[in-house]
Coordinates of C-alpha atoms in Angstrom, one line a residue:
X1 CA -204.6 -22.3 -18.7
X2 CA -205.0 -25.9 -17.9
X3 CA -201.6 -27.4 -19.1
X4 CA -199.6 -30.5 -18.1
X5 CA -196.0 -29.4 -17.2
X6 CA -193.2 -31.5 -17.4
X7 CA -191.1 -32.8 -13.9
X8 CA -188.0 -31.1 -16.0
X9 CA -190.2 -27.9 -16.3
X10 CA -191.2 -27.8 -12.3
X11 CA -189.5 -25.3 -10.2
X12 CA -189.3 -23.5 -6.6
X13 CA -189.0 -19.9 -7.9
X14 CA -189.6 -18.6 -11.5
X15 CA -188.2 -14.8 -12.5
X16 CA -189.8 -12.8 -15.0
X17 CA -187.0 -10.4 -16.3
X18 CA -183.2 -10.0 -16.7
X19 CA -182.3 -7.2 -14.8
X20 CA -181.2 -5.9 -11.5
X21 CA -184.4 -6.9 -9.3
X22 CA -184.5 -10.6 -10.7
X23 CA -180.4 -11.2 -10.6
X24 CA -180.3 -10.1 -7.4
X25 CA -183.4 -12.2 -6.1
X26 CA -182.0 -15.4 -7.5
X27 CA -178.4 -14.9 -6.6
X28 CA -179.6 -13.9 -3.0
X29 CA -181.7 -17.0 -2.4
X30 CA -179.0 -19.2 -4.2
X31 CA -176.2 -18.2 -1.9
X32 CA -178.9 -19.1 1.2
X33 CA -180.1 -22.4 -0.5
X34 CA -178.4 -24.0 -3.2
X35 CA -181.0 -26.6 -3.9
X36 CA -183.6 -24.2 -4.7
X37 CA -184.4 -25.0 -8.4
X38 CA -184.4 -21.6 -10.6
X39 CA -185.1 -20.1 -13.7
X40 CA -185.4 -16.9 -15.4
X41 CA -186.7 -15.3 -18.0
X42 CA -186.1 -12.6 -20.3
X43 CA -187.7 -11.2 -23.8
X44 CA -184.5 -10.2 -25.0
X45 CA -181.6 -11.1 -26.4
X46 CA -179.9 -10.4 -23.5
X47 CA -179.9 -9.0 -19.8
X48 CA -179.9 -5.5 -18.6
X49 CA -181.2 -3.6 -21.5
X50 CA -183.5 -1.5 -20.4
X51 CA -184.2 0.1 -16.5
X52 CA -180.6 -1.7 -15.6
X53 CA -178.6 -0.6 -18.5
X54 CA -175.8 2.1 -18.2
X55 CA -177.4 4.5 -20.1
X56 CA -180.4 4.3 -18.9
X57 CA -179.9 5.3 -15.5
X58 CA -178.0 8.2 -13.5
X59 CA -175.6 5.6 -11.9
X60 CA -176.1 7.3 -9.1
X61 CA -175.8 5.1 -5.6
X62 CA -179.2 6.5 -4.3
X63 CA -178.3 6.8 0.0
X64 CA -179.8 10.2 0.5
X65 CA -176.6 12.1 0.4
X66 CA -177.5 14.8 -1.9
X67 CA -181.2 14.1 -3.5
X68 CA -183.0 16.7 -2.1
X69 CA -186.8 15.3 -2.5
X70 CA -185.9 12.7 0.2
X71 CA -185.9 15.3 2.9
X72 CA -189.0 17.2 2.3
X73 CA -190.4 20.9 4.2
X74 CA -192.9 19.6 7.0
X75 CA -196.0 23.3 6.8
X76 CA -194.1 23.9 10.4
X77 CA -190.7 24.6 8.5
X78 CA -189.0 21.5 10.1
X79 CA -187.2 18.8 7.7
X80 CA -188.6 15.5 7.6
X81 CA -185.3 12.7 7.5
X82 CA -187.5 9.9 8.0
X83 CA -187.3 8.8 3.8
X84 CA -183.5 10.0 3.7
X85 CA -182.9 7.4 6.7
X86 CA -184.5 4.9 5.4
X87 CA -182.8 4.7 2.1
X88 CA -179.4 5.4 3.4
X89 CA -180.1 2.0 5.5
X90 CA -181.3 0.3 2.1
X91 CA -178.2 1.5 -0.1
X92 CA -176.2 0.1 2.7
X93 CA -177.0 -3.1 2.8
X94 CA -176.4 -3.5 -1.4
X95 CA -173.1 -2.3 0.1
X96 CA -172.7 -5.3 2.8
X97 CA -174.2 -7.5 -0.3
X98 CA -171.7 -6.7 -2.5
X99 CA -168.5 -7.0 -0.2
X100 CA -169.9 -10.4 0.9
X101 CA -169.8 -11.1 -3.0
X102 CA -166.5 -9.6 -2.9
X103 CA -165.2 -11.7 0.3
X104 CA -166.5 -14.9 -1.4
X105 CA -164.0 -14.2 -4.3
X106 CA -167.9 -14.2 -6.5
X107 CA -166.4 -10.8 -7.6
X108 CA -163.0 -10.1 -8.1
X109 CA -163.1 -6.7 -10.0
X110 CA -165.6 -4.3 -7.8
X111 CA -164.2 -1.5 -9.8
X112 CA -165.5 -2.4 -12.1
X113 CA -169.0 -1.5 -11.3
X114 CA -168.3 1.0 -8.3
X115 CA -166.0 4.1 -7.1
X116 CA -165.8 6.6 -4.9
X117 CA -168.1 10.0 -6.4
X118 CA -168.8 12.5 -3.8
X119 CA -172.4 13.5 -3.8
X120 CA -173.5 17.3 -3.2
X121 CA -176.6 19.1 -3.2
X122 CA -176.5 23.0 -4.6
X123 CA -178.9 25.4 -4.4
X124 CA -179.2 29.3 -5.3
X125 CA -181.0 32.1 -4.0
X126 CA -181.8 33.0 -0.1
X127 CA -184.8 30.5 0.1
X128 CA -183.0 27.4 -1.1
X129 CA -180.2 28.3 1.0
X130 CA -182.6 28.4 4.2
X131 CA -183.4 24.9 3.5
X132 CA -180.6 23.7 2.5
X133 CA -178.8 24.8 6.1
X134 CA -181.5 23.4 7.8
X135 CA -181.7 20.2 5.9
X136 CA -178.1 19.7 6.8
X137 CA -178.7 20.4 10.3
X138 CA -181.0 18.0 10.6
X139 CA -179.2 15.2 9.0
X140 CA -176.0 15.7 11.0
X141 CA -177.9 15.1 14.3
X142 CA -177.8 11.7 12.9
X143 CA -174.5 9.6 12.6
X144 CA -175.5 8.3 8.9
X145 CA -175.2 11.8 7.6
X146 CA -172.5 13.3 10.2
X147 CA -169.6 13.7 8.1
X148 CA -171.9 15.9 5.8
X149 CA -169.9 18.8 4.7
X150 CA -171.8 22.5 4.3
X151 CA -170.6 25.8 2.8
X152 CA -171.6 29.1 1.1
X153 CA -168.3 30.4 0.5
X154 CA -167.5 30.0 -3.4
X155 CA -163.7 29.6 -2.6
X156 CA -164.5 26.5 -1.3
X157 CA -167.6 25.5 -3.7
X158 CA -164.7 25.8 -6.9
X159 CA -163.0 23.3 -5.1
X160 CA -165.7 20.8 -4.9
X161 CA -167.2 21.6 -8.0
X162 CA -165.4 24.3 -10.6
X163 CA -167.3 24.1 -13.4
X164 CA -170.7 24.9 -11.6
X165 CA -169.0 27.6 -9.5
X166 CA -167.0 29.8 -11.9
X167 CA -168.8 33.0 -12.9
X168 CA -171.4 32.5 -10.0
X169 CA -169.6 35.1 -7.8
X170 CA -171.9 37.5 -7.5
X171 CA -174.7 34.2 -6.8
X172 CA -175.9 33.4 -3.6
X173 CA -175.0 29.5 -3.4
X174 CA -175.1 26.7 -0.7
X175 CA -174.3 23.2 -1.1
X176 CA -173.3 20.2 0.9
X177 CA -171.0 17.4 0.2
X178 CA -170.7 13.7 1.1
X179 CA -167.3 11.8 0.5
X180 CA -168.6 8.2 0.6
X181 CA -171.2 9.2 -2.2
X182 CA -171.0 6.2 -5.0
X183 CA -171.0 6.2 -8.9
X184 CA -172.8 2.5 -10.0
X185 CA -172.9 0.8 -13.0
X186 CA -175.5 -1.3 -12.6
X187 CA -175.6 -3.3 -16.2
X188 CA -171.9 -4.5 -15.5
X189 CA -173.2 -5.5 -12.1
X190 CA -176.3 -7.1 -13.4
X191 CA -174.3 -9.0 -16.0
X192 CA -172.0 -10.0 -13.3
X193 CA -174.9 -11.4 -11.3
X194 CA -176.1 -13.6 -13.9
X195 CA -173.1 -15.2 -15.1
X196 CA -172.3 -16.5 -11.4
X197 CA -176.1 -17.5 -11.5
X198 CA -174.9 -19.5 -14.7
X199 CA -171.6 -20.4 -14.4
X200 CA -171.4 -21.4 -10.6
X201 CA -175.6 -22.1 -10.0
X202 CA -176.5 -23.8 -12.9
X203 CA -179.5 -21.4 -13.1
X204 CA -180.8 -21.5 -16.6
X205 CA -181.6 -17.5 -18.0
X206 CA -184.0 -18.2 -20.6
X207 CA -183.4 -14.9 -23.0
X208 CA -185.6 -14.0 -26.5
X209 CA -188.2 -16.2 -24.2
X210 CA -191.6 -13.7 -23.5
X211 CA -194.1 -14.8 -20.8
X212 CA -197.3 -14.4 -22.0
X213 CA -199.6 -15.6 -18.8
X214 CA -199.3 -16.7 -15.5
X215 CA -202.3 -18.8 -13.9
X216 CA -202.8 -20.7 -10.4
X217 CA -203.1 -24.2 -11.4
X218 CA -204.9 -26.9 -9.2
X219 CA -201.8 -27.4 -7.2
X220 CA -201.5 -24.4 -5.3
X221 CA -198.9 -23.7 -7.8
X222 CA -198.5 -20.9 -10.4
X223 CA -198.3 -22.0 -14.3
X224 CA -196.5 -19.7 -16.6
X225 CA -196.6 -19.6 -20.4
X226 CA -193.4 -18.9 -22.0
X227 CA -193.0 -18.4 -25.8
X228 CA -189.1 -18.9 -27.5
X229 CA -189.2 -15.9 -29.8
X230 CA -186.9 -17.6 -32.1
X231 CA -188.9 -20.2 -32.9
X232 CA -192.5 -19.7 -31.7
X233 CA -193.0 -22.6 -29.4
X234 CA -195.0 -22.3 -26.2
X235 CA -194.1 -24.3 -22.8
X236 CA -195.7 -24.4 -19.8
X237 CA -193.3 -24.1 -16.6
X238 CA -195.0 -24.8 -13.1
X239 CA -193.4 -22.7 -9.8
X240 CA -194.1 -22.5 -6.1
X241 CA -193.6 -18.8 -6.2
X242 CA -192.8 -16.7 -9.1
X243 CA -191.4 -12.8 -9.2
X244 CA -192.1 -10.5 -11.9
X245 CA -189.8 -8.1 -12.0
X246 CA -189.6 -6.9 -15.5
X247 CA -189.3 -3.2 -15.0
X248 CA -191.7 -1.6 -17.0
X249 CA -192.9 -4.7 -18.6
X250 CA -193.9 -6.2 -15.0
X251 CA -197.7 -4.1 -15.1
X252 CA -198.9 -5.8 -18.2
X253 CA -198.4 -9.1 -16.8
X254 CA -199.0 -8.5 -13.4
X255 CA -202.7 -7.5 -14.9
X256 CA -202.9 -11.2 -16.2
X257 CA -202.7 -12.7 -12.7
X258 CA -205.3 -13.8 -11.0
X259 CA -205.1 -12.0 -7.9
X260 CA -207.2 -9.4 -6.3
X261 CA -204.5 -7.2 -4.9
X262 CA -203.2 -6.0 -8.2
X263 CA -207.2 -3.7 -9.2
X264 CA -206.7 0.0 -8.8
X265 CA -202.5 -0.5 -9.7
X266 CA -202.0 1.8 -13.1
X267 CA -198.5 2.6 -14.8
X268 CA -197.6 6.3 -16.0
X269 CA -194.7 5.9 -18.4
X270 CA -192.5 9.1 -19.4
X271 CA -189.3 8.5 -21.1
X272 CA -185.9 9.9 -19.5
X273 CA -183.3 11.7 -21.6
X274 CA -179.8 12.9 -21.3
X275 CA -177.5 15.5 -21.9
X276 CA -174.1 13.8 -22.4
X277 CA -171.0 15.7 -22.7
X278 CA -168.9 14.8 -25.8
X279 CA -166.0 17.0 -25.2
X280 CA -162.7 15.5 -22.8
X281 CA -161.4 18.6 -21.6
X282 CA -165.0 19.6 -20.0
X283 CA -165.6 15.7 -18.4
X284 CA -161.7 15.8 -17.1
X285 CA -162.9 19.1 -15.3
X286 CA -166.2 17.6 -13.0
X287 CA -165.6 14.9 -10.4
X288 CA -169.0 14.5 -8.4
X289 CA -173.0 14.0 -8.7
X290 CA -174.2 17.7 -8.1
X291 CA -178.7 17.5 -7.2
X292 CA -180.1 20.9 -7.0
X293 CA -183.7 21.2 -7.1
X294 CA -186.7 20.3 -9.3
X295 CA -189.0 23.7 -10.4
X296 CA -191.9 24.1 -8.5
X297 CA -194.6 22.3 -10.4
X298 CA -191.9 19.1 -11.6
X299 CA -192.2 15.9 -10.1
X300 CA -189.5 14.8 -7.6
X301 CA -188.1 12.4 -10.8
X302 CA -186.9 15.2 -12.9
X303 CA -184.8 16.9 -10.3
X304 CA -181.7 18.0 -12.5
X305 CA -178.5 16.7 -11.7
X306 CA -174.7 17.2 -13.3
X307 CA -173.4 13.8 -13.1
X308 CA -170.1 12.2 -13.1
X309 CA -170.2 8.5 -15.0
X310 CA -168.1 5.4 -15.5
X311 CA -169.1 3.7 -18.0
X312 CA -167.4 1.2 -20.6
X313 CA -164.2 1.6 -18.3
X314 CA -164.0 5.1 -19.4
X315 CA -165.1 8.6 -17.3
X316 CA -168.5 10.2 -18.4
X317 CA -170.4 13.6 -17.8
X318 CA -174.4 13.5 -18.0
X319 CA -176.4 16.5 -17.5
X320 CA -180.8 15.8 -17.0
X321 CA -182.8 14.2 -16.7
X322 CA -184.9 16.0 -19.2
X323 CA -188.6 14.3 -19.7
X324 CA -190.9 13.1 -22.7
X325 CA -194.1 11.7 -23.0
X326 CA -194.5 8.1 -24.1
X327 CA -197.5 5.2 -24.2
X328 CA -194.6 2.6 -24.4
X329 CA -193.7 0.6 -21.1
X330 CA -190.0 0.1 -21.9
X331 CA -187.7 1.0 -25.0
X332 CA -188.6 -1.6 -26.7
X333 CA -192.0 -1.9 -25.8
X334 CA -195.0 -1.5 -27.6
X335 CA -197.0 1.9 -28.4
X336 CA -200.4 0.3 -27.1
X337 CA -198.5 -0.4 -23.8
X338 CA -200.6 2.6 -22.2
X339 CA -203.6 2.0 -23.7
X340 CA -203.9 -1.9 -23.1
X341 CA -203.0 -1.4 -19.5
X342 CA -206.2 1.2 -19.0
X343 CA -208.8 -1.2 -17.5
X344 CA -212.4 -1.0 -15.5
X345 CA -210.5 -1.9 -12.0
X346 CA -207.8 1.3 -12.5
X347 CA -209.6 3.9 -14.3
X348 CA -210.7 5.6 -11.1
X349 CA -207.4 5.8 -10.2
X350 CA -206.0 6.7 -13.2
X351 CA -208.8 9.7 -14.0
X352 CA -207.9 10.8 -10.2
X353 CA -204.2 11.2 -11.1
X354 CA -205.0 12.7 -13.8
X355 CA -207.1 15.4 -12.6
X356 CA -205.1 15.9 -8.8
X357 CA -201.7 16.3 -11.1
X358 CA -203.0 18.7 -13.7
X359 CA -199.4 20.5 -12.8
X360 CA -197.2 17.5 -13.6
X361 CA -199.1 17.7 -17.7
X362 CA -198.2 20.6 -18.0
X363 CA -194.7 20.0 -16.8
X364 CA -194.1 17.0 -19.5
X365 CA -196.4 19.4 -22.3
X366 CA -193.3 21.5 -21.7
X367 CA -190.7 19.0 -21.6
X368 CA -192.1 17.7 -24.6
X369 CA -191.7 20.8 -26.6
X370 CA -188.3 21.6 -25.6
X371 CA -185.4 21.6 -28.4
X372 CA -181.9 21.6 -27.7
X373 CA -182.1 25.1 -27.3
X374 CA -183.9 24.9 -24.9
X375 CA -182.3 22.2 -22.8
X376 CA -178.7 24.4 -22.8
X377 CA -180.5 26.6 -21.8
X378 CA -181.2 24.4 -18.3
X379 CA -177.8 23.2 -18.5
X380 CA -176.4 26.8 -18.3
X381 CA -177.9 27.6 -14.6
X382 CA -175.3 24.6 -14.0
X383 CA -172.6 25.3 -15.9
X384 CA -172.5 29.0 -17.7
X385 CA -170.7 28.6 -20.6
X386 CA -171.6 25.8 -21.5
X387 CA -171.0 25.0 -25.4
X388 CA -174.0 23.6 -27.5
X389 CA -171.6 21.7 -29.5
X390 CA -170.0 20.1 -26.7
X391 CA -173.7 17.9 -25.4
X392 CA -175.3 15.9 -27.3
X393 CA -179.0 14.3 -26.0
X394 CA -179.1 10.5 -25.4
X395 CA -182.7 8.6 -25.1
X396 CA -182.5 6.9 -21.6
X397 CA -184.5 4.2 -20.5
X398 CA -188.6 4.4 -19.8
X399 CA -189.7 5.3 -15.8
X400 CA -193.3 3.7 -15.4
X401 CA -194.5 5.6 -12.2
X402 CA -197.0 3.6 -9.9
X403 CA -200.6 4.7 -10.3
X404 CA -203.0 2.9 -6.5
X405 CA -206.1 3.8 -5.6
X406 CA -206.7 6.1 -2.9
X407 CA -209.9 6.9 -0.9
X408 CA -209.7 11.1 -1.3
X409 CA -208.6 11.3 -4.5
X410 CA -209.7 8.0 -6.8
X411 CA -205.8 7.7 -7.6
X412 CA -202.5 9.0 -6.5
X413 CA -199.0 9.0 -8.1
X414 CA -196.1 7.5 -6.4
X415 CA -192.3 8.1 -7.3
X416 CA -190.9 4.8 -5.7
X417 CA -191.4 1.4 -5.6
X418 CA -194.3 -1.1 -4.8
X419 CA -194.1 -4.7 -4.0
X420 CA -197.7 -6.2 -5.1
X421 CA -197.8 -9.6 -4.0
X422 CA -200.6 -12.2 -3.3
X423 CA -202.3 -12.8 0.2
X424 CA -199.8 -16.4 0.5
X425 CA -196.6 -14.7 -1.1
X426 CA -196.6 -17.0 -3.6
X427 CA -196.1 -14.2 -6.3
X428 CA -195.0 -11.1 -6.4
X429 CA -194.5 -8.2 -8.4
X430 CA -192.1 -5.0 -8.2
X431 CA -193.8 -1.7 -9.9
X432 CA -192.2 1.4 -9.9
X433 CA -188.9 3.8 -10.7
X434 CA -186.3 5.5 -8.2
X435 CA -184.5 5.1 -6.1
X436 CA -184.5 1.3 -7.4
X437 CA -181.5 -0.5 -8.6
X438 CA -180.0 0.8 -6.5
X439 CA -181.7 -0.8 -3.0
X440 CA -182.7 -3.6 -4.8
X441 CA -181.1 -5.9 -2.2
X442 CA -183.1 -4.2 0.4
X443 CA -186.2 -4.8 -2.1
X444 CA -185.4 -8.5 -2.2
X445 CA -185.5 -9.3 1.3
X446 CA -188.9 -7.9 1.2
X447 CA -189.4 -10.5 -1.6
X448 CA -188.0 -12.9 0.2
X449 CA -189.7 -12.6 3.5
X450 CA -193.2 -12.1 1.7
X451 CA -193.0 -15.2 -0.4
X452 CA -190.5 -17.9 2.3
X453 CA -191.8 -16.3 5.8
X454 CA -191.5 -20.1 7.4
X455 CA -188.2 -20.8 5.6
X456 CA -186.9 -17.2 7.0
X457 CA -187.6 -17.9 10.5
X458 CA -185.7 -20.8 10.5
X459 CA -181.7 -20.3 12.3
X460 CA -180.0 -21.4 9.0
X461 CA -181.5 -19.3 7.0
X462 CA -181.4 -16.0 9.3
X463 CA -177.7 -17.2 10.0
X464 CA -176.7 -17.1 6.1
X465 CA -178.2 -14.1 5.4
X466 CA -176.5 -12.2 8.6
X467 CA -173.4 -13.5 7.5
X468 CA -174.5 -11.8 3.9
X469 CA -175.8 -8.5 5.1
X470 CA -174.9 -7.9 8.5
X471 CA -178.2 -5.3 9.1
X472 CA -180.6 -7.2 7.2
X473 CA -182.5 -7.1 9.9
X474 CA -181.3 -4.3 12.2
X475 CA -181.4 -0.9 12.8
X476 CA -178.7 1.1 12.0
X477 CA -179.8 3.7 15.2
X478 CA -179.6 1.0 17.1
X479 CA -176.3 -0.5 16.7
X480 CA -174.5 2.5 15.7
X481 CA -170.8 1.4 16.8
X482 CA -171.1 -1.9 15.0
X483 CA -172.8 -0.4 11.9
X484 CA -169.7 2.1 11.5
X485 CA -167.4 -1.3 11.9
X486 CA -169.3 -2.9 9.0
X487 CA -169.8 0.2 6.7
X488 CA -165.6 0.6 6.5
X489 CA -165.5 -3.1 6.0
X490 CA -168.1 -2.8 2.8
X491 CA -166.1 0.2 1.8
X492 CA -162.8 -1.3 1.9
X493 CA -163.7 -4.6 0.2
X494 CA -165.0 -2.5 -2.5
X495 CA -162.5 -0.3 -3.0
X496 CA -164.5 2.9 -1.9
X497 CA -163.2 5.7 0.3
X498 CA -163.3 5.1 4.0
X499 CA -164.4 8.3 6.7
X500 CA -162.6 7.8 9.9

């Protein structure tokens, strides 16, 4: 691509995608420099429609509270806390993000996109009870996780959770609870980001516009092709750095780039689906996120939850997730999403996925097959009496799990998130699922040291974004008293329940 840009078309940051990862980039890096020129784009016809929509997500504020695949079995019985630590610091600082948004009077309504959900793991039978105990023993040692809750008395698990308890009596349960756990709507927050990117930045969000390449031009620049869906025409926009963060749609282009450290990266899509209750009586009756745990050949995404919503201002119930397999990259994708993203740089890694996770086909073969028979079925270890005509299922949005290379195995699968970026930082790309959204502040400063190290060394800039997010750059371990003081701040300016 050898183009002449215009000076109009000639920016410091270009954002591929209108959702979470993108908002949240620009909006951060407008709020520390305001003369940083901006623009994003998005195929659509508008923002947050597909990993960032409401229905297309749990909601849940992932902080390690109650998902129990962050605190795996080490062989020597111990619980590894190390994962649960780290994203309990990430969700945090979306927290301090927020409130700052909130303090700045940039949001007025938190409520609107966050409350109070307590969060509790469950589990059933003697083995799951052993680890359960011990997984709450060793997150209490810590003062994150010390106002964890634990029982196995069923007087006190109807209270926490009624539906899920009643006719368990002769069950051998366990569960914990966490009060500060969050319910997040992260399309009304999304949507919220980009109309102050708008309204009070000037930022232009380029939507129906599709990106169809992005080249290094002979300015130590990037060059991106953008195509108006409307009406066909092609321009050429030049950047500094540019961020791809379009979900599912991000390994596609990402492929396109010119840069050697995106060989070996594959995508595995698999759709996400939903149980949703359509009866009042039964949602009036279930306040919390209940994570129990996944079977023993599933993959740590499709660990079923019973999941309290908010959504469109009014209370939901979601039961799932339940999985399908799919070649496209994102709802609206296209079928040859899959196939066209199979090249000569990732097929070892994606044959060596493959042939290591021979378990996890089966798994989706079986997902695949299920009817709604069969998905009750699930439903019923949560809640027993559950009436078929009372759920009905809801396609969610598409997970694209990361395929790398590895030395051992030709590829492995990872259920997270990747930042691929070039040696200079000058673009970057996000790949990957869960826990996402919802530490995608935590994400961005990654982005943003990786592609303005210089800029981030600098006082004003480390001054700003300490006055944004207090532990941007700290350890919570280390600075326990003032972290405590700056969690019930966050809490209170959002309107979440404070633990004294």
């Amino acid at each position: 691509m050898n183009q002449s840009v215009a000076k109009e078309n000639k920016y410091d940051l270009i954002c591929v995608g209108g959702g979470i990862m993108s908002a949240t980039l620009a909006l951060m890096l407008k709020l520390v420099d305001p003369k940083l020129k901006i623009i994003i784009f998005e195929k659509l016809s508008s923002v947050a429609k597909e990993s960032s929509g409401a229905w297309n997500n749990a909601g849940t504020g992932h902080s390690a509270l109650c998902e129990l695949n962050y605190t795996p079995e080490r062989p020597d019985g111990s619980i590894d806390i190390s994962k649960a630590i780290k994203i309990f610091s990430q969700f945090e600082t979306s927290k301090q993000f927020w409130a700052y948004l909130v303090d700045q009077k940039l949001i007025k309504d938190p409520e609107r996109f966050i409350h109070s959900v307590p969060h509790h793991s469950w589990v059933t039978g003697k083995e799951n009870i052993n680890f359960l105990r011990k997984r709450f023993k060793a997150l209490t040692q810590t003062s994150m996780f010390e106002k964890m809750q634990y029982t196995e008395e069923h007087s006190k698990l109807k209270q926490w959770f009624p539906l899920i308890a009643r006719g368990k009596e002769d069950i051998e349960m366990a569960a914990t609870r966490m009060e500060i756990g969050t319910e997040v709507n992260f399309e009304d927050l999304t949507k919220h980001y980009f109309k102050i990117l708008e309204d009070q930045f000037d930022v232009p969000v380029l939507r129906d516009t599709d990106v169809l390449d992005v080249d290094p031009d002979q300015s130590l620049e990037w060059t991106v092709e953008a195509q108006d869906l409307d009406t066909g025409k092609v321009t050429y926009y030049d950047a500094q750095h540019v961020f791809i963060g379009a979900g599912g749609g991000a390994l596609p282009l990402l492929q396109k780039v010119e840069i050697e450290e995106k060989d070996g990266y594959g995508g595995f899509p698999v759709d996400g689906q939903w149980l949703v209750c359509n009866n009042r009586d039964v949602i009036a009756k279930h306040m919390g996120k209940v994570y129990s745990k996944a079977g023993p050949d599933a993959p740590p995404m499709s660990t079923p939850h019973l999941d309290t919503r908010f959504i469109n201002g009014k209370k939901e119930l979601l039961f799932g997730p339940f999985a399908g397999f799919t070649t496209k990259f994102l709802k609206e994708g296209s079928v040859m999403d899959l196939p066209l993203s199979i090249n000569k740089d990732n097929i070892p890694s994606m044959w060596g996925v493959f042939w290591h996770n021979l378990p996890l086909t089966k798994y989706l073969m079986q997902q695949v097959t299920m009817d709604h028979s069969d998905r009750m079925d699930d439903l019923r270890k949560f809640i027993k009496d559950a009436k078929a005509q009372d759920w009905d299922l809801k396609v969610a949005g598409k997970r694209v799990q990361i395929i790398k290379k590895d030395k051992e195995e030709g590829g492995v699968l990872e259920f997270g998130t990747d930042v691929v970026h070039s040696k200079d930082g000058s673009i970057t790309a996000l790949l990957g699922a869960s826990p996402g959204a919802s530490v995608a502040v935590s994400i961005m400063l990654e982005v943003i040291q990786t592609a303005f190290p210089e800029m981030v060394k600098t006082a004003n800039w480390q001054q700003k974004l300490s006055k944004m997010i207090p532990f941007w750059n700290r350890k919570i371990q280390e600075n326990e008293s003032e972290f405590k003081k700056v969690q019930a701040n966050s809490s209170e300016k959002l309107g979440l329940k404070v633990l004294h």
